[in-house]
Coordinates of C-alpha atoms and ligand atoms in Angstrom, one line a residue:
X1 CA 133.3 103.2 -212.6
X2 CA 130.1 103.5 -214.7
X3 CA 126.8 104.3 -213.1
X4 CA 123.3 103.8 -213.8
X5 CA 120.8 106.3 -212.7
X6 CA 117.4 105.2 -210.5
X7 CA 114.4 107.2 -210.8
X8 CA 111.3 107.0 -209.2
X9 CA 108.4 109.4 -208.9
X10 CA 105.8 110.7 -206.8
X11 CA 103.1 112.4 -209.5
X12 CA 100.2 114.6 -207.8
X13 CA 97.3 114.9 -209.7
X14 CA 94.9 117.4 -209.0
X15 CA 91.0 116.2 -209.5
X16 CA 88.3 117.8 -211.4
X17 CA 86.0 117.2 -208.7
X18 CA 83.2 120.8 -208.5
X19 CA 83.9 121.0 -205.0
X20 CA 87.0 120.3 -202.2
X21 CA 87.7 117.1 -200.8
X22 CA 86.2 117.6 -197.0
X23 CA 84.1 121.1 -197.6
X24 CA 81.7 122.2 -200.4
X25 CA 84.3 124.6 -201.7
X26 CA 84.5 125.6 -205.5
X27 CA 87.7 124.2 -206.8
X28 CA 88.4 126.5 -210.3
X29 CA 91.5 127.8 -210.8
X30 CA 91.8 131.6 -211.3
X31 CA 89.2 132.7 -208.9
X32 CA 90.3 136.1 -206.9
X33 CA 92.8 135.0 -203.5
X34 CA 90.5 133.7 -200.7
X35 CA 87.0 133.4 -202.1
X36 CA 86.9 129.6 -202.3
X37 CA 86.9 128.8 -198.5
X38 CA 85.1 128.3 -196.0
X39 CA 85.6 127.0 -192.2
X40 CA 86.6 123.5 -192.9
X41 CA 88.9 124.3 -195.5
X42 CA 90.3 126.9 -193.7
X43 CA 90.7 124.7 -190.1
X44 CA 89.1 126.7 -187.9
X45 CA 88.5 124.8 -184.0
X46 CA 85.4 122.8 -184.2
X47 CA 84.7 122.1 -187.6
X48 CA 84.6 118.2 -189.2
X49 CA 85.4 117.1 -192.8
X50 CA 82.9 115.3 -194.7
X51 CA 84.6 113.0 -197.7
X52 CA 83.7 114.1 -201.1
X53 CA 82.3 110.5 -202.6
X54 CA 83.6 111.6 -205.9
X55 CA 87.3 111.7 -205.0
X56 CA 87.0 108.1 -203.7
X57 CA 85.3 107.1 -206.8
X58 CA 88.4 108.9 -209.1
X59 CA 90.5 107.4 -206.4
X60 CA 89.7 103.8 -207.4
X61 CA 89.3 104.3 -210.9
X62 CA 92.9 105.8 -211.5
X63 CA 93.8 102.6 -209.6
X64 CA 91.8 100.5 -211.8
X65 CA 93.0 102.0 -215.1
X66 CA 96.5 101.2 -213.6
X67 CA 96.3 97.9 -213.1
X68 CA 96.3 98.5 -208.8
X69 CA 94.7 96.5 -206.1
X70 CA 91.7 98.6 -205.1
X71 CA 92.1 98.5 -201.0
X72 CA 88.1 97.6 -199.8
X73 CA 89.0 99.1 -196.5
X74 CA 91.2 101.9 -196.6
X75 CA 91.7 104.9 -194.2
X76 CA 92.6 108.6 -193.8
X77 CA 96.2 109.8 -191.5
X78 CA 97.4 113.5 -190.7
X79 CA 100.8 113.8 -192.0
X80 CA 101.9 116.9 -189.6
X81 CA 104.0 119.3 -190.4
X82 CA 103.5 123.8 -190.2
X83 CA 104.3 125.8 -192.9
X84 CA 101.7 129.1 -193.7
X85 CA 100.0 127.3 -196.7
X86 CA 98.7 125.0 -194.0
X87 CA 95.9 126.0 -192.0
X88 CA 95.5 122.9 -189.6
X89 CA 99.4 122.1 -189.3
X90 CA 98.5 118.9 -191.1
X91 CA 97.9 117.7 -194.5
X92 CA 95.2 114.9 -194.7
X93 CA 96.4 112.1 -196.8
X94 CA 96.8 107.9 -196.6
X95 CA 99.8 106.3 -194.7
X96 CA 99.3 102.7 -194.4
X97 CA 95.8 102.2 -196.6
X98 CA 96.4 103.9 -199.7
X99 CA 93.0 103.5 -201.8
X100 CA 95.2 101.7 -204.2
X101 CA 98.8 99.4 -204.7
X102 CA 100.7 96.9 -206.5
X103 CA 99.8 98.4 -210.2
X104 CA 101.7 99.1 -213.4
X105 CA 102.1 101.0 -217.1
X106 CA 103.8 100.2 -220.1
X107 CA 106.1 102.9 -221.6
X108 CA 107.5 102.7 -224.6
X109 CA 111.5 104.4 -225.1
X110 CA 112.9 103.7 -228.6
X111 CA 110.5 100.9 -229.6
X112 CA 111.3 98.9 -226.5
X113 CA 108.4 98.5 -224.2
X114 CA 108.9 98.7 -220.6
X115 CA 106.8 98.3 -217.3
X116 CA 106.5 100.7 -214.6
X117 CA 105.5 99.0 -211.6
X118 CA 103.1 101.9 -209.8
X119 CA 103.9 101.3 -205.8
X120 CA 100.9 102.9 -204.1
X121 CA 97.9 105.9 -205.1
X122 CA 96.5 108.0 -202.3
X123 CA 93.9 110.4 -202.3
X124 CA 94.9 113.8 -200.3
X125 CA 94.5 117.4 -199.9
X126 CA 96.3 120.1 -201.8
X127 CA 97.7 122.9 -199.7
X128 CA 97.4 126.0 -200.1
X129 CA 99.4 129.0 -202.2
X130 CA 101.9 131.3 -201.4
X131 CA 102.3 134.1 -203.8
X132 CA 105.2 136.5 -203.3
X133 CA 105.3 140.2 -203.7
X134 CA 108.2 139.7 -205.7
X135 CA 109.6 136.7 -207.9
X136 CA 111.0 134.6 -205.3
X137 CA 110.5 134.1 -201.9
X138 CA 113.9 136.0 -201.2
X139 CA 113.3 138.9 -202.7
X140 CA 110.0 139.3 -201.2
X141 CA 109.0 142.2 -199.0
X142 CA 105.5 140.4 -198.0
X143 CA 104.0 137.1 -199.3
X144 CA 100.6 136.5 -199.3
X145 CA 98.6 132.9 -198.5
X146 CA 95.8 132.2 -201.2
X147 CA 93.8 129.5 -199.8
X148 CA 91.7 128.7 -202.4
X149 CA 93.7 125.7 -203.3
X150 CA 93.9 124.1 -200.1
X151 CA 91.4 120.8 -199.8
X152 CA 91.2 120.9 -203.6
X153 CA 91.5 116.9 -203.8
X154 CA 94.9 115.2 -205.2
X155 CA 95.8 111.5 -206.3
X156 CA 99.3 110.8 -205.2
X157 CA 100.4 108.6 -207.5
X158 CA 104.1 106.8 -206.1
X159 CA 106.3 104.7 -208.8
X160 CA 108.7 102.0 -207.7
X161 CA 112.2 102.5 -208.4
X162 CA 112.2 101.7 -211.9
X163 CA 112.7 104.5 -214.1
X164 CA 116.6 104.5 -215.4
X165 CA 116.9 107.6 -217.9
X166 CA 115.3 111.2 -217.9
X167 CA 113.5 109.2 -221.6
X168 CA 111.7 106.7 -219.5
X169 CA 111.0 108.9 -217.0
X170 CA 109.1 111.6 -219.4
X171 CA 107.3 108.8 -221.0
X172 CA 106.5 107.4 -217.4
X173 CA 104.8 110.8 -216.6
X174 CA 103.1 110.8 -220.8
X175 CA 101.8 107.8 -220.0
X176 CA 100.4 108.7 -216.4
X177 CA 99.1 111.9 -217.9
X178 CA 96.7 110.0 -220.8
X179 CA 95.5 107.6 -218.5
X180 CA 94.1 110.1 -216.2
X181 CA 92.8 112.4 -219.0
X182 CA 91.4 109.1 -220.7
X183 CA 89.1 108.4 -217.4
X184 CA 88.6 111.8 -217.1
X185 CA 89.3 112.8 -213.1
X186 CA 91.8 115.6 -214.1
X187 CA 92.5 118.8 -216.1
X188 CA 95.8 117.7 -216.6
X189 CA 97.0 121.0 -217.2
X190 CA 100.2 121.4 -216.2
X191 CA 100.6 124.8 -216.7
X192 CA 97.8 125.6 -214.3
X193 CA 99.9 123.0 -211.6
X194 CA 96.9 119.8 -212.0
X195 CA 99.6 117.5 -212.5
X196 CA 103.3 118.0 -210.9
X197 CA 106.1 115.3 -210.2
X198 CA 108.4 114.8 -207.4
X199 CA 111.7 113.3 -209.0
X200 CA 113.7 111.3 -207.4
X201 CA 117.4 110.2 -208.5
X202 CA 120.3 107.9 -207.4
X203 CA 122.6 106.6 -208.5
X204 CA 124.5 102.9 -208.2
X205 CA 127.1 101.1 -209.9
X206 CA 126.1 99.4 -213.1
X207 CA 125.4 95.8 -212.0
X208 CA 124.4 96.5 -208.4
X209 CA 121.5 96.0 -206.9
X210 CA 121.0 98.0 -203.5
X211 CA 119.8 101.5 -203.8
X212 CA 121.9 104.4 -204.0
X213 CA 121.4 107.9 -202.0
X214 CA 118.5 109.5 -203.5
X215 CA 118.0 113.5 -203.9
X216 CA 114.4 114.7 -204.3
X217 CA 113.1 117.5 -206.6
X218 CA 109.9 118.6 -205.9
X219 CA 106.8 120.2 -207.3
X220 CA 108.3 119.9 -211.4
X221 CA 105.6 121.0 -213.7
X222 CA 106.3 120.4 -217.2
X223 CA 108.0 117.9 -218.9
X224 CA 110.7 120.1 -220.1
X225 CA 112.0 121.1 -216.6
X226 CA 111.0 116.8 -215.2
X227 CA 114.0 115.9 -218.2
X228 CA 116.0 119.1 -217.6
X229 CA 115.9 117.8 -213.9
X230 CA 117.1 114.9 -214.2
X231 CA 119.8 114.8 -217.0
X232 CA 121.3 117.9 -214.6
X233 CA 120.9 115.6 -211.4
X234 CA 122.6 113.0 -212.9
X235 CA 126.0 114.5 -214.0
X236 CA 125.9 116.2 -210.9
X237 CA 125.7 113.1 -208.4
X238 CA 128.3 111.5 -211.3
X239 CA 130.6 114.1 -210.7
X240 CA 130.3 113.7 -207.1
X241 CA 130.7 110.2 -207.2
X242 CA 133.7 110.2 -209.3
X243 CA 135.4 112.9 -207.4
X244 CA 135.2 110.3 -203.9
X245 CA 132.5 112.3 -202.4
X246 CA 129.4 111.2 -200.8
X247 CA 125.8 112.1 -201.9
X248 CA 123.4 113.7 -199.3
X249 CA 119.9 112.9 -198.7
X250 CA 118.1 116.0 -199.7
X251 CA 115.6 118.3 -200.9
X252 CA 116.6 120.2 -203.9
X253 CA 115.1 122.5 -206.2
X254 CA 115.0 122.9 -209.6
X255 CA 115.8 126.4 -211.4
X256 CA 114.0 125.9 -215.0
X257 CA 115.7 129.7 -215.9
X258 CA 118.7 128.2 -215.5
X259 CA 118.6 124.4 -216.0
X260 CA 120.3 123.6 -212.8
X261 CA 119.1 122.0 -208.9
X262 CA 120.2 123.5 -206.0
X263 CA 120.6 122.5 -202.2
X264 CA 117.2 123.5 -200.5
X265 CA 117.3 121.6 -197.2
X266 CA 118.0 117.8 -195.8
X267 CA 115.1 115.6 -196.7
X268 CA 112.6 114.8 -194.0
X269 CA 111.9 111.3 -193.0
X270 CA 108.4 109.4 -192.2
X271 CA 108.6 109.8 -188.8
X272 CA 109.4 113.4 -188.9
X273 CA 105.8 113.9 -189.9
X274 CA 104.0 112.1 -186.8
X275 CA 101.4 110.2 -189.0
X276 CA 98.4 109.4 -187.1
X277 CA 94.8 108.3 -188.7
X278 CA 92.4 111.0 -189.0
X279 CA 89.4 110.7 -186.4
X280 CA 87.2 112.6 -187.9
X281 CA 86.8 110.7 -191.4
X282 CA 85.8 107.3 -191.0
X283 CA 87.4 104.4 -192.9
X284 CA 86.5 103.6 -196.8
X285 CA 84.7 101.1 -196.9
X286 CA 84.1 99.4 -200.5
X287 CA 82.1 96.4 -201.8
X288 CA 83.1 94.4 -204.6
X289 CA 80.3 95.6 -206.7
X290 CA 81.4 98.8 -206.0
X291 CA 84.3 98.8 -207.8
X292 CA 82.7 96.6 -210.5
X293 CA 80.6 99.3 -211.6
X294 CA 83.8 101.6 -211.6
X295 CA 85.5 99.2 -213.8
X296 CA 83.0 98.8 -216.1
X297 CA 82.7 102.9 -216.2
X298 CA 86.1 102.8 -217.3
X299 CA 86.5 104.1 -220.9
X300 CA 89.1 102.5 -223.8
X301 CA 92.4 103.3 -222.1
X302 CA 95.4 104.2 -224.7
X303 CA 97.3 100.9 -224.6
X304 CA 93.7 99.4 -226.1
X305 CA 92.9 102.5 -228.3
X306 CA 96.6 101.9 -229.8
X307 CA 96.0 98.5 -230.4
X308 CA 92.4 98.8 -232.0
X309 CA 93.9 101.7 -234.4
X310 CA 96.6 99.0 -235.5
X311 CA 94.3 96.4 -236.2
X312 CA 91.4 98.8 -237.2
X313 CA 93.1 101.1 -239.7
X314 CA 96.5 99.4 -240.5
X315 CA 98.4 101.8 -238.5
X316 CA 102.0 101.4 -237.4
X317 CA 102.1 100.8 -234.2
X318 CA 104.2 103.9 -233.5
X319 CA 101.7 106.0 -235.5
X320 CA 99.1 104.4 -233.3
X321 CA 101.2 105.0 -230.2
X322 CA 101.3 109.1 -231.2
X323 CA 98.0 109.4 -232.4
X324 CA 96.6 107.9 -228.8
X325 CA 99.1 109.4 -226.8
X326 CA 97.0 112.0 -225.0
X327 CA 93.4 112.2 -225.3
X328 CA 93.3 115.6 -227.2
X329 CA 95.4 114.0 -229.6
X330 CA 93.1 110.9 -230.0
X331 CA 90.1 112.7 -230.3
X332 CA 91.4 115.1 -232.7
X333 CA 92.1 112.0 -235.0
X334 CA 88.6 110.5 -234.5
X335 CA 86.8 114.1 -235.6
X336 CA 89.5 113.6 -238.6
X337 CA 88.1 110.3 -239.8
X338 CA 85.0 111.2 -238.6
X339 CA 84.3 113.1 -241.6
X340 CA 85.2 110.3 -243.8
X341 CA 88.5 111.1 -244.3
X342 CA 91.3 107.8 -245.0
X343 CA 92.7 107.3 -241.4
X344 CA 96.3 106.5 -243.3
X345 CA 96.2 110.0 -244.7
X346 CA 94.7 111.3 -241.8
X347 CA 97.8 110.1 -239.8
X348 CA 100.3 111.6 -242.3
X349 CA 98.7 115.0 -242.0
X350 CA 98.2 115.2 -238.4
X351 CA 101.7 113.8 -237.6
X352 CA 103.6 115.6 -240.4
X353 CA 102.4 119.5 -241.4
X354 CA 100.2 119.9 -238.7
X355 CA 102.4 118.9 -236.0
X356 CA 105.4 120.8 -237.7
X357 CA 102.9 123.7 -237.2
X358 CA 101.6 123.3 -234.0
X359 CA 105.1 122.6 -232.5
X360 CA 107.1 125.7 -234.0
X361 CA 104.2 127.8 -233.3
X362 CA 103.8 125.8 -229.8
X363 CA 100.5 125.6 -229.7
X364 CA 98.7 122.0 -228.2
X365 CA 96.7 120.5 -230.4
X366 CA 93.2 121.8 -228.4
X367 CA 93.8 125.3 -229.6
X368 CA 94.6 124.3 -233.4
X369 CA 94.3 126.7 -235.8
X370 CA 93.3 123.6 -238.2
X371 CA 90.1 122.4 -236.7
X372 CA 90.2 118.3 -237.4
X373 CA 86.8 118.6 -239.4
X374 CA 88.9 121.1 -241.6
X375 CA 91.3 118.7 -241.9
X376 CA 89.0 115.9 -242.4
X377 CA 87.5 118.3 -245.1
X378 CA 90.8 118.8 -247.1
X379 CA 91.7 115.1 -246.8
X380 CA 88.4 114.1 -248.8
X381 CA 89.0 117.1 -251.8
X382 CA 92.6 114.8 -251.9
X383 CA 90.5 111.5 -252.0
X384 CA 88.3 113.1 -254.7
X385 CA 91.2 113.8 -256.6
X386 CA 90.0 117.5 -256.6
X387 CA 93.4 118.9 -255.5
X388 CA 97.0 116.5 -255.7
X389 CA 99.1 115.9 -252.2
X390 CA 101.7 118.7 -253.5
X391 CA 98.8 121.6 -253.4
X392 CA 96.6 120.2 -250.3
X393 CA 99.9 121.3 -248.4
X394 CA 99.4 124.7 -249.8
X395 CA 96.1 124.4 -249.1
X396 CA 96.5 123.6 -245.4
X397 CA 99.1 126.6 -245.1
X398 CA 96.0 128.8 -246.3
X399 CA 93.8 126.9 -243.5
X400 CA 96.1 127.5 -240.8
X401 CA 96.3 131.7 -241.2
X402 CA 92.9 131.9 -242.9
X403 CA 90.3 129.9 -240.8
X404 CA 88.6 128.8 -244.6
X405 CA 87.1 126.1 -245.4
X406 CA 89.5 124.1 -247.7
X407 CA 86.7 124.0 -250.4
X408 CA 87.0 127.9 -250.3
X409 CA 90.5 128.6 -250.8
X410 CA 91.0 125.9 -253.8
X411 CA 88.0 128.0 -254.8
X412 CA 89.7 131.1 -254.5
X413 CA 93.0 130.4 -255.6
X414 CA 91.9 128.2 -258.2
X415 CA 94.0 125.2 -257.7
X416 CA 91.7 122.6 -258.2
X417 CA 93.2 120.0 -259.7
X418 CA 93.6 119.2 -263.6
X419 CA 92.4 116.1 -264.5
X420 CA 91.5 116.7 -267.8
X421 CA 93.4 115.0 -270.5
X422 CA 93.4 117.3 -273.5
X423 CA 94.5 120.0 -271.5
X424 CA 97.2 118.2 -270.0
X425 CA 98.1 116.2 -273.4
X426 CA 98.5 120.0 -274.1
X427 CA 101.2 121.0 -272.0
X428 CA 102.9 117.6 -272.5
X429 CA 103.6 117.8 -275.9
X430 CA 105.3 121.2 -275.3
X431 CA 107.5 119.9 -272.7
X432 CA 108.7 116.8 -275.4
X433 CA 109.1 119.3 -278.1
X434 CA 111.6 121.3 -275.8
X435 CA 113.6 119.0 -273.7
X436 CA 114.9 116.9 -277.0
X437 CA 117.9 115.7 -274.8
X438 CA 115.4 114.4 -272.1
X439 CA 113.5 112.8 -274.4
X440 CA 116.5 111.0 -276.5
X441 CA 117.9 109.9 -273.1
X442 CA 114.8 108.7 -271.9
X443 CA 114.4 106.2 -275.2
X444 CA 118.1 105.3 -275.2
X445 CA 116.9 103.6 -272.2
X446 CA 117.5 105.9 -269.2
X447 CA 113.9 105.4 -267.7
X448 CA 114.8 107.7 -265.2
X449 CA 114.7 110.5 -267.5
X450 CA 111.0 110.7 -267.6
X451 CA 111.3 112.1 -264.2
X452 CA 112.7 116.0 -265.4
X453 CA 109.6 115.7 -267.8
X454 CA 107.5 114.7 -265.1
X455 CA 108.9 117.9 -263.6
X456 CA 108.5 120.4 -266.6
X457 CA 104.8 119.3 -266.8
X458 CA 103.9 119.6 -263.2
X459 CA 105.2 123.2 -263.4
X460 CA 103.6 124.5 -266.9
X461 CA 100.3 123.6 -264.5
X462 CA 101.6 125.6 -261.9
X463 CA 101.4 122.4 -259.9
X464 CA 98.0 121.5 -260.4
X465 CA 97.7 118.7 -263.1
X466 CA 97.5 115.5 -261.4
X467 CA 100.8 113.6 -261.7
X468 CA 99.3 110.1 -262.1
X469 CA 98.0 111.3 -265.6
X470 CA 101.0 113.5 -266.5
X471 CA 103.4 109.8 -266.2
X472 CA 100.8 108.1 -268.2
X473 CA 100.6 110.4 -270.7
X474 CA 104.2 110.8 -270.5
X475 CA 104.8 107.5 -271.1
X476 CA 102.6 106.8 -274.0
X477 CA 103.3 109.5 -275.9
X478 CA 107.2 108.3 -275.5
X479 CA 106.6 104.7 -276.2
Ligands
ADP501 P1 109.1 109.8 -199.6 O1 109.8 110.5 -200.7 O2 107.8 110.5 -199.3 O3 109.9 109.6 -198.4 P2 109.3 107.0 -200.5 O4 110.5 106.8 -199.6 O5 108.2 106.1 -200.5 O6 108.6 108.4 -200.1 O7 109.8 107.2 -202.0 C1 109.2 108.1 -202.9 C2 109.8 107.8 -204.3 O8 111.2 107.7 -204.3 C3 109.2 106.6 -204.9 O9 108.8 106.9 -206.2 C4 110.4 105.7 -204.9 O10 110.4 104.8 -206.0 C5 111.6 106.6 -205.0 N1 112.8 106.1 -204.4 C6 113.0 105.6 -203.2 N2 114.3 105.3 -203.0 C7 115.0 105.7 -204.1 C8 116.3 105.7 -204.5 N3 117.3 105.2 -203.7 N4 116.6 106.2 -205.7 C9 115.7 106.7 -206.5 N5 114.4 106.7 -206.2 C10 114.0 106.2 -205.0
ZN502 ZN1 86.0 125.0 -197.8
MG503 MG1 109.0 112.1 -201.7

C-alpha cells in the first residue's frame, strides 16, 4: 500500500517583549542562572500576574499578518502539569479563547503554491531551563533549574493538518519565521531557542481521508533537525505499517547527532492537563479600533514585498521569493540598491557569489563579510564600466577576506578595466597575426571561431579589456 505522510505543527515563538509576560522581569538571553526573577515569575503563595499589554498587542498582530480572526474577548487557562522547570505546577496559556483562529500562509514547494490553513495562536508563558551537569539528563549527576526563562512570553502558533512532505513543512516554518521577523515581535533566532516546532506526523493511505496515529516531536530548533525529523519519522511509521504493526500515540524525541527519534513516553491528552481559566488575569477585552490601529501598524509582509519586487524591478518571481524570504535577506537587498546599484545585478550577486560564500562558510547573511553598501559599491564600478563582470568576481573575492572598499582593491591590483581602443586594437592585431588558423576558419564562415580570439584577447589583458569592445573590434578588423 502507498502512504502519504500528514504533518501538522505547533511553532512557539518567543516575543521580544523588555520584560515577562505577568512580572516586570528582563527577558535577554544569556544573563547569569536566576537573576531575571522575581516573586511572580517564580510563583511564590500570594503573588498576582499583571498582563504585559505588549504581548497582547504582538499577539493580535501575528494573527493579523496571518490572515486569523482576532478573538475581541479572549481569556487566560492553567494548563496543569509538575515538572522542576515549573514553579506554580501550571503553565498559563489559552484553552478555549485563543487571541487568534481560522488564518492561513502560502508556501511555495517547487513553484507550486500551497495554503497552510493556521488553526489557532495563543499567547503563553515559556517555562523555565533545565541545564544538566552533564550532556544529557542521563548522564547527569545534578541538574540545575535556570529560571530566567520562565514567563518570558510565547505565541503558540498551531497549523491544521496540512503539511504532506518534510519540503512543505520547512517552507511552512520559513514562511512563519519571516512573517514574525517582518512585524517584528521576535528574535527569531533559533539558535538561541526563540522559535522551536513541535512536529507532528501520521501517516494514512493515499486516498483516505480520516487521520492516521500521529507521533509528536517536540521542542525541534533548526530546520535541519524539523526535515531530518520528519523524513526519519516517516520511513519509520512506513516500516511499521508495512510490517502489520500498529503506530502508538506518543512523545518522541529527536537525536540531531544521530538523525534518528526515539520513544520518550505515551502522549498526554487534554484532559490530562486539568485546564481551568486563570482567575487572576481577567479576560482580553478588544475593540474594533483596537485592532484597526494594529493592522494599520502592520509593515509590507513578504508575500507583498515579493510581488512589488516583481512588478517594481522585473524580478522573477522566484528571485523575488529568495530575496524576501527572511527579513535580513530583504533588507540586505534594499541597502544593495540603495546605493544605486541595478536591482537585476543586485539579485545575481546576492543570490549567486555571495550566497555560495555565505553558505560554505555558513555564515547568515547579518554577519556578512560583504556589507550590501560594499556590494552596492562594486555593482556601480560594473555599471560604470570601470571593471567587466569576469574581474568584479575577483574583486568581491578581495572584499570578502579584505574588508576594502571595492574602489580600493581595483586600485590596488590595478584591474580597472580597458576601455581604451588603441590599446586594445593593440593586442588584437597580435592575436590575428598568430592564430592564422582561427582567423581562416572564422572567414570560411565558421562564425563561431571568433570566440578562441575573443579568448586570446581577453587573456593578453590579463582579463581586463572590456569584451564588448574586444568583439567589435574583433569583428571589424575580420570583416
Ligand atoms: P496537542 O498536540 O497539544 O494535543 P492538537 O491535538 O490540537 O494538540 O494537535 C496539535 C497539532 O497536531 C496540530 O498542528 C495538528 O494539525 C496536528 N495533528 C493533529 N492530528 C494529527 C494527525 N493525525 N496527524 C498529523 N498531525 C496531526
Ligand atoms: Zn519575574
Ligand atoms: Mg502537541
Amino acid at each position: 500500500m502507498k502512504y502519504e505522510a500528514v504533518i501538522g505543527l505547533e511553532i512557539h515563538c518567543e516575543l521580544k517583549t523588555k520584560t515577562k509576560i505577568f512580572c516586570g522581569c528582563a527577558t535577554g538571553f544569556g544573563a547569569e542562572q536566576n537573576t531575571h526573577v522575581c516573586p511572580v515569575c517564580l510563583g511564590l503563595p500570594g503573588v498576582l500576574p499583571t498582563i504585559n499589554r505588549r504581548v497582547v498587542e504582538f499577539g493580535i498582530k501575528a494573527g493579523l499578518a496571518t490572515n486569523c480572526t482576532i478573538n475581541k474577548y479572549s481569556k487566560f487557562d492553567r494548563k496543569n502539569y509538575y515538572y522542576p522547570d515549573l514553579p506554580k505546577n501550571w503553565q498559563t496559556s489559552q484553552y478555549d479563547l485563543p487571541i487568534a483562529e481560522h488564518g492561513w500562509v502560502d508556501i511555495d514547494v517547487e513553484g507550486e503554491k500551497k495554503r497552510i490553513r493556521l488553526t489557532r495562536i495563543h499567547m503563553e508563558e515559556d517555562a523555565g531551563k533545565l541545564v544538566h551537569s552533564g550532556n544529557t539528563i542521563k548522564d547527569s549527576a545534578s541538574s540545575n533549574v535556570d529560571y530566567n526563562r520562565t514567563g518570558v512570553p510565547l505565541l503558540e502558533i498551531v497549523s491544521e493538518p496540512d503539511l504532506r512532505s518534510a519540503e512543505e513543512a520547512r517552507a511552512y516554518m520559513e514562511k512563519i519565521k519571516a512573517i514574525m521577523e517582518y512585524i517584528d515581535v521576535s528574535n527569531c533566532r533559533m539558535e538561541e531557542g526563540n522559535l522551536r516546532a513541535d512536529i507532528n506526523v501520521s501517516l494514512r493511505p493515499v486516498g483516505t481521508t480520516e487521520l492516521g496515529t500521529r507521533t509528536e516531536m517536540k521542542n525541534i530548533n533548526s530546520f535541519k533537525s524539523l526535515v531530518e525529523a520528519i523524513e526519519y519519522e516517516i520511513e519509520r511509521q512506513t516500516e511499521v505499517l508495512e510490517d502489520g504493526g500498529h503506530i502508538i500515540q506518543e512523545t518522541r524525541t529527536f537525536d540531531p547527532a544521530r538523525g534518528i527519534t526515539l520513544s520518550m513516553r505515551s502522549k498526554e491528552n487534554a484532559h490530562d492537563y486539568r485546564y481551568m481559566p486563570e482567575p487572576d488575569l481577567p479576560p482580553i477585552v478588544t475593540t474594533e479600533e483596537e485592532i484597526e490601529k494594529f493592522r494599520s501598524e502592520l509593515p509590507e509582509l513578504p508575500d507583498a514585498r515579493r510581488a512589488r519586487l516583481e512588478k517594481e524591478y522585473g524580478l522573477s518571481d522566484y528571485d523575488a521569493g529568495i530575496l524576501t524570504g527572511s527579513r535580513a535577506m530583504a533588507e540586505y537587498f534594499d541597502a544593495v540598491i540603495a546605493t544605486g546599484a541595478d536591482a537585476k545585478l543586485a539579485a545575481n550577486w546576492i543570490m549567486g557569489d555571495l550566497s555560495k560564500n555565505l553558505n560554505a562558510e555558513s555564515i547568515t547573511i547579518e554577519k556578512s563579510p560583504v556589507e550590501a553598501k560594499r556590494l552596492g559599491e562594486m555593482i556601480l564600478l560594473i555599471m560604470k564600466n570601470t571593471i567587466s563582470g569576469k574581474i568584479a568576481k575577483k574583486v568581491f573575492q578581495e572584499m570578502w577576506t579584505s574588508k576594502d572598499a571595492p574602489a580600493k582593491i581595483v586600485e590596488d591590483k590595478g584591474l580597472v578595466q580597458i576601455t581604451d581602443t588603441a590599446a586594445i586594437e593593440g593586442i588584437v592585431d597580435e592575436v590575428i597575426a598568430k592564430n592564422e588558423k582561427a582567423v581562416a576558419d572564422y572567414k570560411g564562415g565558421n562564425k563561431k571561431a571568433i570566440g578562441a580570439l575573443v579568448g586570446q584577447v581577453m587573456k593578453g589583458s590579463k582579463g581586463k579589456a572590456n569584451p564588448q569592445m574586444v568583439n567589435e573590434l574583433l569583428a571589424k578588423k575580420l570583416q
